[in-house]
Short mmCIF file of C-alpha atoms in Angstrom, two decimals:
data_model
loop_
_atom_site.label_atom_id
_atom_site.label_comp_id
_atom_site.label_asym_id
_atom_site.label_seq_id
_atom_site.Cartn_x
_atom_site.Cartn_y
_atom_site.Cartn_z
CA UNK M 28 84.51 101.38 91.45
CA UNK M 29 81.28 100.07 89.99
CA UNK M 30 82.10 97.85 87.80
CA UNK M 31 84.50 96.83 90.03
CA UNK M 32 81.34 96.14 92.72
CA UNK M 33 79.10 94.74 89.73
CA UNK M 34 82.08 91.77 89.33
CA UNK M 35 82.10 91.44 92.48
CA UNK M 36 78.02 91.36 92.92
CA UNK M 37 77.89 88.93 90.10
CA UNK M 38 80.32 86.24 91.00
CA UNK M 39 79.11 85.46 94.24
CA UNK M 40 75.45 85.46 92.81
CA UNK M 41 76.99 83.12 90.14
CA UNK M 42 78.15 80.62 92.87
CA UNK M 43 75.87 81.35 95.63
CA UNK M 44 78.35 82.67 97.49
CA UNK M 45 81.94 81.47 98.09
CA UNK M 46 82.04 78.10 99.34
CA UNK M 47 80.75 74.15 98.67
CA UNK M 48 81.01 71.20 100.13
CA UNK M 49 83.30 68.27 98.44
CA UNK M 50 82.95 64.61 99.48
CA UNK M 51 85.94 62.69 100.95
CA UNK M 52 85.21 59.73 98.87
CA UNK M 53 83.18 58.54 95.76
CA UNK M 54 79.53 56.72 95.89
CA UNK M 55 79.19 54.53 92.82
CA UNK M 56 77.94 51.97 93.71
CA UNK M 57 76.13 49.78 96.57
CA UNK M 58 79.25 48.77 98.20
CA UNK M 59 80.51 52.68 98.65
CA UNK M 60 76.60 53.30 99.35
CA UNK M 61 76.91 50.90 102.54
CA UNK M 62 79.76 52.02 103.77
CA UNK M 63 79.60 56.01 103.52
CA UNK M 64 75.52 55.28 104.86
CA UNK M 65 73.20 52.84 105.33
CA UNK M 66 73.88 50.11 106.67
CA UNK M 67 77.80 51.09 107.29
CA UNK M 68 76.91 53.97 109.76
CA UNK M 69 74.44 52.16 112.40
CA UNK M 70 77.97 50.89 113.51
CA UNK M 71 80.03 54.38 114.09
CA UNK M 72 76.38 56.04 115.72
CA UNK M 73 76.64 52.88 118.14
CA UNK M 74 80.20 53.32 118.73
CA UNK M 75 79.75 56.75 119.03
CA UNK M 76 76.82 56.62 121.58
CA UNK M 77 79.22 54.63 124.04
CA UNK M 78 81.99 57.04 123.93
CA UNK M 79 80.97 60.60 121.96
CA UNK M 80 84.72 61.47 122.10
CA UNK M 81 85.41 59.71 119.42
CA UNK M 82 83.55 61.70 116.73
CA UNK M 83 86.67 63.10 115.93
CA UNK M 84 88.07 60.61 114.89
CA UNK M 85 85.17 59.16 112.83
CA UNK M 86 83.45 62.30 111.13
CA UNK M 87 84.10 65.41 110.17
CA UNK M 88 83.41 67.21 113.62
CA UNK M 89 87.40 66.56 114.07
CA UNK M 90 88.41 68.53 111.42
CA UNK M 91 86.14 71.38 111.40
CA UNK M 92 86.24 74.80 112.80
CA UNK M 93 82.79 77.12 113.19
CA UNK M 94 83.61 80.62 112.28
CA UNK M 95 80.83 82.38 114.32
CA UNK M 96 79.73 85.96 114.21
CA UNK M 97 76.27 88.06 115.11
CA UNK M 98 77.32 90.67 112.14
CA UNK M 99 77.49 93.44 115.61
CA UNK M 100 81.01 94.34 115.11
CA UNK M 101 82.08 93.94 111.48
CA UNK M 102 85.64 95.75 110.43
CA UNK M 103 84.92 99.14 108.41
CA UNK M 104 81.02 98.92 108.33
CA UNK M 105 79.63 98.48 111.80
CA UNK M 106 76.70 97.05 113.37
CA UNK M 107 75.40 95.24 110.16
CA UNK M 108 73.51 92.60 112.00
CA UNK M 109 73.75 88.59 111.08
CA UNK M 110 73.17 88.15 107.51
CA UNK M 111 75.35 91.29 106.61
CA UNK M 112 78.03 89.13 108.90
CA UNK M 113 77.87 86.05 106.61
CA UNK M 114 80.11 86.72 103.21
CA UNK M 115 82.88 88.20 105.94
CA UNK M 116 82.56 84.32 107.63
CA UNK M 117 82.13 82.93 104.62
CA UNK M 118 85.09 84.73 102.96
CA UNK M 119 87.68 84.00 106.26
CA UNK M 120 86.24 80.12 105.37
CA UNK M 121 87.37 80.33 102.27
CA UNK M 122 90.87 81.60 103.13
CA UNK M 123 91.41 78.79 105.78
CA UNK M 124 90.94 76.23 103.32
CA UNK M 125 92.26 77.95 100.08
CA UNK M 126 95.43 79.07 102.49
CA UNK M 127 96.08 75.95 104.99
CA UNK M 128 93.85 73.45 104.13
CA UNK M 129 91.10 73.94 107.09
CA UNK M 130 87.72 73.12 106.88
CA UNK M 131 85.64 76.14 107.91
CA UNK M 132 82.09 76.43 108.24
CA UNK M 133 80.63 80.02 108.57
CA UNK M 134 77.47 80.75 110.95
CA UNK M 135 75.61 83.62 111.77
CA UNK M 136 73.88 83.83 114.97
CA UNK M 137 71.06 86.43 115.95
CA UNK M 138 72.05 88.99 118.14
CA UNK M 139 71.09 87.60 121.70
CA UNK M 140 71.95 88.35 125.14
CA UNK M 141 75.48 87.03 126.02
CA UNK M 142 73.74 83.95 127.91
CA UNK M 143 71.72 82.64 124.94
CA UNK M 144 74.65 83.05 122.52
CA UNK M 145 77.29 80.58 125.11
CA UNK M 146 74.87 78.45 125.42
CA UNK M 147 73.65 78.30 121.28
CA UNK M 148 77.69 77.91 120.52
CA UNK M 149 78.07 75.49 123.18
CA UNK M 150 75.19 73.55 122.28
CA UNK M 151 76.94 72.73 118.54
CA UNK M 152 80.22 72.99 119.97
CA UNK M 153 80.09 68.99 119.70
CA UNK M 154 80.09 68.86 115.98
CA UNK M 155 83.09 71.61 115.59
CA UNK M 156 86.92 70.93 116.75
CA UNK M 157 87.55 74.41 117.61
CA UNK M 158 85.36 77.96 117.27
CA UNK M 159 86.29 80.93 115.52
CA UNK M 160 84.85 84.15 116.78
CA UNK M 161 84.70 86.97 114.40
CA UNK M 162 83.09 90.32 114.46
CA UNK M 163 81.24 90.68 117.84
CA UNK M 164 81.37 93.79 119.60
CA UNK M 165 83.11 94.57 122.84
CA UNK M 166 83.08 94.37 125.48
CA UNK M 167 80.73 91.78 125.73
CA UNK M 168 83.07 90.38 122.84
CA UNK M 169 85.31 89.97 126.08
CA UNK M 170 83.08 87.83 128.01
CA UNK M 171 81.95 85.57 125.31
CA UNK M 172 84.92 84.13 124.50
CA UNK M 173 86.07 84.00 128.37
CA UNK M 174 83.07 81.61 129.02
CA UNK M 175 83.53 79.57 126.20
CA UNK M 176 87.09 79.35 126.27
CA UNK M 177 86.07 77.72 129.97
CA UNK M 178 83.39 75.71 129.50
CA UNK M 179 84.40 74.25 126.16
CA UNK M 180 87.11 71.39 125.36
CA UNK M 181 87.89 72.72 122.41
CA UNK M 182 89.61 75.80 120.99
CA UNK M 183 87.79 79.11 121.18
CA UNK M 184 89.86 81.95 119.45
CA UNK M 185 88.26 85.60 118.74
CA UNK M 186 90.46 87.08 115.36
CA UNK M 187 89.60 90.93 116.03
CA UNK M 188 91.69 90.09 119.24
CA UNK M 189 94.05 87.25 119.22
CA UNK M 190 94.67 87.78 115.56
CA UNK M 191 95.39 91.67 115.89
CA UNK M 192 97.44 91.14 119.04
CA UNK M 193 99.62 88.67 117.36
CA UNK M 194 100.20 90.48 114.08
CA UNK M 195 100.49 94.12 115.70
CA UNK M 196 102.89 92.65 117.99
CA UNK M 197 105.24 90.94 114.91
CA UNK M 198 105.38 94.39 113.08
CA UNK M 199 106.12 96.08 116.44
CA UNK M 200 108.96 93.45 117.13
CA UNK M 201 110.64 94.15 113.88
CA UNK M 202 109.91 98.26 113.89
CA UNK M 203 111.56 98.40 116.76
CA UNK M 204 114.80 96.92 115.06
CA UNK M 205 113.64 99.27 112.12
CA UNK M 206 114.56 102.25 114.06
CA UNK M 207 116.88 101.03 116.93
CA UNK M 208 114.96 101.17 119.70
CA UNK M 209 114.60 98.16 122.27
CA UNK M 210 111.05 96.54 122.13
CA UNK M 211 110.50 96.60 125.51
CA UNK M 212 111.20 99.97 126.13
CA UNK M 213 108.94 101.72 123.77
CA UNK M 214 106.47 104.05 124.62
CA UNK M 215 103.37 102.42 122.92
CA UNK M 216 100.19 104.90 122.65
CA UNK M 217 96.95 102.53 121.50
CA UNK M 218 93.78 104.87 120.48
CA UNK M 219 90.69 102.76 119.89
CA UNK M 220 90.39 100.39 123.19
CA UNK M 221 87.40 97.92 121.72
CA UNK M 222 88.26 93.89 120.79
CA UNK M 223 91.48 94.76 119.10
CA UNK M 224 92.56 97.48 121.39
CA UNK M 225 92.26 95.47 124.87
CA UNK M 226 93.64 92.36 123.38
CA UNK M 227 96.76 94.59 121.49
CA UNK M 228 97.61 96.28 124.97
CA UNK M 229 97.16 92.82 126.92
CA UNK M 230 99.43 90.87 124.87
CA UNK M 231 102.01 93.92 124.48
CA UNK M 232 102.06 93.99 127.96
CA UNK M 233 102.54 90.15 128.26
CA UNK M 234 105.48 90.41 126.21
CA UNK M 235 107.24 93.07 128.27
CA UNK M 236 106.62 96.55 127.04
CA UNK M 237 106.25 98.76 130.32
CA UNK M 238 104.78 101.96 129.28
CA UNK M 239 101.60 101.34 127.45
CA UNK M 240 98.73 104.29 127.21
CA UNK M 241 95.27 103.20 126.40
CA UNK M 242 92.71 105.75 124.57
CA UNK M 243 89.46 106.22 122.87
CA UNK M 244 86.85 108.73 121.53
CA UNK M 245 86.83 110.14 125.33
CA UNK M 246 90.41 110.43 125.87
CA UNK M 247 92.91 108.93 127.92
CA UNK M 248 91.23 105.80 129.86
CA UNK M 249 92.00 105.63 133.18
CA UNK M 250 90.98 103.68 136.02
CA UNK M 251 88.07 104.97 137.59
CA UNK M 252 86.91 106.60 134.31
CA UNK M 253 83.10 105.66 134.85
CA UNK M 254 82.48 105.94 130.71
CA UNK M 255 84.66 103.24 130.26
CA UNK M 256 83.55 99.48 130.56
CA UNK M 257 84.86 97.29 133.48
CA UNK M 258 87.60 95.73 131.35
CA UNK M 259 89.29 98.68 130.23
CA UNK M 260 89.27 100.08 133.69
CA UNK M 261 90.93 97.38 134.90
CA UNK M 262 93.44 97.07 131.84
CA UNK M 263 94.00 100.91 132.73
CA UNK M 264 94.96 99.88 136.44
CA UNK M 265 96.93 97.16 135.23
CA UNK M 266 99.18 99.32 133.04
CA UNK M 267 99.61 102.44 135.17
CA UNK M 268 99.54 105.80 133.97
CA UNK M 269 102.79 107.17 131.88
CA UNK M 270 101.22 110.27 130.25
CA UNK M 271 100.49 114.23 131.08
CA UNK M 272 97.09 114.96 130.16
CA UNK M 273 93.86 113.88 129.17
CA UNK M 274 93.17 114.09 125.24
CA UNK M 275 95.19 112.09 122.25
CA UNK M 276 97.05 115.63 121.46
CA UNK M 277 98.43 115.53 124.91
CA UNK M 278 98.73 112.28 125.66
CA UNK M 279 101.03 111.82 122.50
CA UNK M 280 103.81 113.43 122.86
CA UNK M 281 107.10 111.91 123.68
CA UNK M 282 105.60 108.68 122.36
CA UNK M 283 107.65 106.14 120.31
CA UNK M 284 104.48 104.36 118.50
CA UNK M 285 101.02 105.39 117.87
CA UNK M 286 98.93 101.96 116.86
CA UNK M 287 95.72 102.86 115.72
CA UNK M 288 93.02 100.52 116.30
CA UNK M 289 89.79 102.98 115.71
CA UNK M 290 88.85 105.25 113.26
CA UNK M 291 89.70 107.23 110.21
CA UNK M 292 91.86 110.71 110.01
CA UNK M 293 92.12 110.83 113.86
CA UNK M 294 95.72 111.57 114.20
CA UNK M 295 97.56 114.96 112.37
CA UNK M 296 100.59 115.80 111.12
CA UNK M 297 101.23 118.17 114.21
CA UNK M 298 100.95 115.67 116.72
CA UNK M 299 102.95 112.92 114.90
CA UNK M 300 105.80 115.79 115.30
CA UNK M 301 105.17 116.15 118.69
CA UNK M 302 106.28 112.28 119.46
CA UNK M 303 109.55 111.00 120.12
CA UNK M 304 112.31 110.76 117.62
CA UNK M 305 111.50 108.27 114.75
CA UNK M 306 108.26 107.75 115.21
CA UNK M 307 106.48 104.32 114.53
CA UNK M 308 103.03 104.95 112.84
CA UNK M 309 100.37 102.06 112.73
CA UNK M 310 97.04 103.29 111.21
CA UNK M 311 95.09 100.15 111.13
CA UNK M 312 91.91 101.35 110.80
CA UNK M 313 89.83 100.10 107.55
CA UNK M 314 89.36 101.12 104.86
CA UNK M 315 90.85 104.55 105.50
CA UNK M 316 93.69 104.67 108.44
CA UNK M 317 94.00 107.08 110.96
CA UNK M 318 96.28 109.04 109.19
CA UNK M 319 97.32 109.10 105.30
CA UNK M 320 100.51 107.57 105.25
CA UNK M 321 102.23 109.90 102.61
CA UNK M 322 100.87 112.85 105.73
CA UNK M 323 102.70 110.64 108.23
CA UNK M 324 105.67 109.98 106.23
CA UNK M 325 106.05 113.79 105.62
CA UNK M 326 105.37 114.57 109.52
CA UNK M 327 108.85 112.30 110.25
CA UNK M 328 107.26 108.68 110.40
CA UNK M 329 109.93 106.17 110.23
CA UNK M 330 108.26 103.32 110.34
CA UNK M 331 104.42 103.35 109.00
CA UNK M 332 101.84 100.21 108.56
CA UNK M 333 98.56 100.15 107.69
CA UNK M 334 95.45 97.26 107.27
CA UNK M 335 95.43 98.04 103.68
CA UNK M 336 96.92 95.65 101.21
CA UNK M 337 97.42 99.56 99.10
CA UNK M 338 100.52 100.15 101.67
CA UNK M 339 103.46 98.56 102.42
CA UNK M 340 103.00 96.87 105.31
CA UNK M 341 100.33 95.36 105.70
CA UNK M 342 99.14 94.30 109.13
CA UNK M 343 97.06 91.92 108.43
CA UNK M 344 95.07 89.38 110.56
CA UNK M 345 94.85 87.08 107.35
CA UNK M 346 98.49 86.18 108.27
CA UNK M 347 97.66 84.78 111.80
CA UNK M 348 94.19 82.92 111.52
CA UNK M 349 94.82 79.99 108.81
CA UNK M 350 97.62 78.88 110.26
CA UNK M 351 96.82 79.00 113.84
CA UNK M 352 94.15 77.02 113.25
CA UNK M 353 96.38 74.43 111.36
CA UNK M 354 98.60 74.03 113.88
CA UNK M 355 95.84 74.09 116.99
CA UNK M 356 93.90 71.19 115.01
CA UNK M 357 97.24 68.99 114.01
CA UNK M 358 98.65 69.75 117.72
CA UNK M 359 95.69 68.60 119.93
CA UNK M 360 96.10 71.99 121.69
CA UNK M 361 92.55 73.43 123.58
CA UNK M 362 93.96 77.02 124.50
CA UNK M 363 94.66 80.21 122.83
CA UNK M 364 96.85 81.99 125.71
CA UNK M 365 98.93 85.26 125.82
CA UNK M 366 102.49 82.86 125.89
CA UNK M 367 101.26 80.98 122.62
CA UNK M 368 100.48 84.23 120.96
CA UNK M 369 103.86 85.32 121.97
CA UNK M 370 105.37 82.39 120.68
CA UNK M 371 103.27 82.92 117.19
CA UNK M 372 104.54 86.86 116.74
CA UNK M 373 107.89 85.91 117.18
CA UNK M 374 107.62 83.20 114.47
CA UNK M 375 106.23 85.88 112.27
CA UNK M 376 108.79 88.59 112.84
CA UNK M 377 111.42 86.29 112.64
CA UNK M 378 110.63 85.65 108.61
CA UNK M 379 111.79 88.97 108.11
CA UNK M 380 115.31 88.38 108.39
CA UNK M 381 116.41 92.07 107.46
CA UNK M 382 113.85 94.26 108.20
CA UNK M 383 113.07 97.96 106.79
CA UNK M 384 110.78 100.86 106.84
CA UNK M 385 108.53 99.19 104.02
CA UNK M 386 109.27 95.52 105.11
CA UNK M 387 108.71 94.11 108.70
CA UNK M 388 105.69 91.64 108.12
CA UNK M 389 105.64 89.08 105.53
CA UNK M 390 103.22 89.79 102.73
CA UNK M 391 99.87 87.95 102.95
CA UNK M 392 100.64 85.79 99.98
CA UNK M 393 104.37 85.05 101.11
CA UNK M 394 105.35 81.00 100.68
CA UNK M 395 105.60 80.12 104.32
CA UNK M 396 103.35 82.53 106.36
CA UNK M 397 101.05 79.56 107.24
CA UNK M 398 103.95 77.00 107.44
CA UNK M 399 106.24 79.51 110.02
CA UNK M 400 102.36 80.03 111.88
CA UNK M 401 101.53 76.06 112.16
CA UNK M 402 104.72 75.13 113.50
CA UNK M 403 104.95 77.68 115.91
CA UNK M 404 102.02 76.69 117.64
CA UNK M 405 103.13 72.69 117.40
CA UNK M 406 106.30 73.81 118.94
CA UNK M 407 104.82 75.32 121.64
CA UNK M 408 102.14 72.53 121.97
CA UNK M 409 105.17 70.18 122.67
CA UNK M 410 107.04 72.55 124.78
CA UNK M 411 104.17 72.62 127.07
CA UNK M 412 102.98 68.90 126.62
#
């Protein structure tokens, strides 16, 4: 593990981290010089000034998505603050362009009230043609991207959501088939209700699954629990109450599918027994799930996925962002909504032609992930033209 760490220490020293810059053409020479700069330029900026919706057409601004994070929220570690944030961005960067081709720019932003960090992403929202949100904690995670989403013509998208929902939602689709059981009537129990959590039970919901149970370190959330924030209230009014009981122990039983969204070794062997036959396990908590899957498997698991590329089954947001993004930028389309996510965990699903306990995502290096991704949301760009 340390040398491991040392490598690891030393090759982004080695390259200052894990991202450049490359040019789009060559400068050799005064010609090239005048028309990459001076005097070439003075043209586009006067062009530009008369209509500024053209920059992306003429610079990079039409090509580029900010991947923007205030380090309060990061996956596994926690509050780290900005600068912890920035190899996280800067390593998601370097997947959308290593993976689909996307030009990614990572920024850190200090951690401000909600107001000053709308208006700090809105005010270099011009030079970006869509804004990745990554790592800010909930609920004012919620709100953020709500406002921008609004007040921006461009795409906002927040990956600890969206790119949960969607992915959660493919495995789900294809466990389901795993173990016979129709989608929509599952009984779906979701313990951690932060980013993930909210947006998980939202688009679950949006897709037609009736009984869904919310929880967190407190219990059961229901709708005039006063510990809980305003938007999991309401999400808890919005999907009714289908349980006996207060705690995870209790509210457990008789479920179909446990999807953990919070914290390590949270869930035993006793209660996974306690659920309904066949039992769908998703311990996506990092690095260590909620339960060890070899415990869950034992305890009559059927179906069991994890966030760790150790496991089968990897659930995984890596398989949603790159090619969203591809297929937002080549599509012209401003909104990430519930129906496109649908449309995007369908897509996904539907590469696993036969799935099985150990197979119902793709694998995050599968030819086609991004491909099946990017079309889907061109598809549904020109569904909805």
């Amino acid at each position: 593990m340390a040398d491991q760490l040392d490598e690891v220490l030393k090759l982004h020293a080695r390259h200052n981290g894990v991202l450049g810059i490359e040019s789009e053409m060559a400068v050799n020479n005064r010609s090239d010089l005048g028309k990459a700069y001076t005097p070439g330029v003075a043209a586009i900026s006067k062009l530009l000034a008369k209509d500024p919706s053209l920059r992306d057409r003429y610079t990079l601004s039409g090509k580029l998505v900010a991947v923007v994070s205030d380090g309060s929220a990061v996956l596994g570690l926690g509050n780290i603050g900005p600068a912890g944030s920035l190899p996280v961005i800067e390593g998601k960067s370097l997947l959308y362009k290593d993976l689909a081709g996307v030009n990614a720019l990572p920024l850190s932003v200090a951690q401000v009230s909600t107001d000053e960090f709308v208006a700090t992403v809105k005010n270099i929202a011009g030079s970006f043609a869509g804004i990745h949100l990554e790592d800010i904690a909930a609920p004012r995670c919620f709100e953020i991207e709500a406002r921008l989403s609004q007040e921006l013509d461009i795409p906002v998208y927040h990956d600890d959501q969206e790119g949960t929902a969607v992915v959660v939602m493919a495995g789900l689709l294809n466990a389901a088939r795993v173990v016979g059981k129709d989608f929509h009537n599952l009984r779906v129990l979701i313990n951690g209700a932060g980013a993930s959590g909210i947006a998980t039970a939202r688009l679950l919901a949006a897709a037609g699954i009736k009984q869904i149970t919310l929880v967190d370190i407190n219990g059961v959330i229901t709708p005039d629990d006063q510990r809980a924030n305003a938007y999991q209230r309401q999400l808890a009014a919005q999907l009714g109450s289908h349980v006996n009981g207060s705690t995870l122990s209790q509210a457990i039983i008789g479920q179909d599918v446990f999807i953990g969204l919070s914290d390590a070794n949270v869930l035993s062997a006793e209660a996974v027994q306690t659920m309904a036959d066949q039992p769908i396990i998703f311990g996506l908590a990092n690095p260590i799930p909620e339960i060890d899957p070899d415990v869950a498997q034992k305890a009559g698991a059927a179906v069991i996925a994890t966030g760790s590329s150790q496991y089968p089954n990897q659930v995984n947001n890596i398989l949603v962002f790159p090619g969203l993004y591809k297929g937002l930028l080549s599509s012209g389309l401003k909104k990430v909504s519930l129906e496109l996510e649908t449309n995007v965990a369908n897509a996904l699903a539907n590469m696993v032609q036969e799935p099985k306990s150990e197979h119902i995502v793709p694998g995050v290096f599968d030819e086609g992930v991004v491909k099946t991704v990017a079309e889907a949301v061109v598809d549904f760009a020109k569904a909805n033209a």
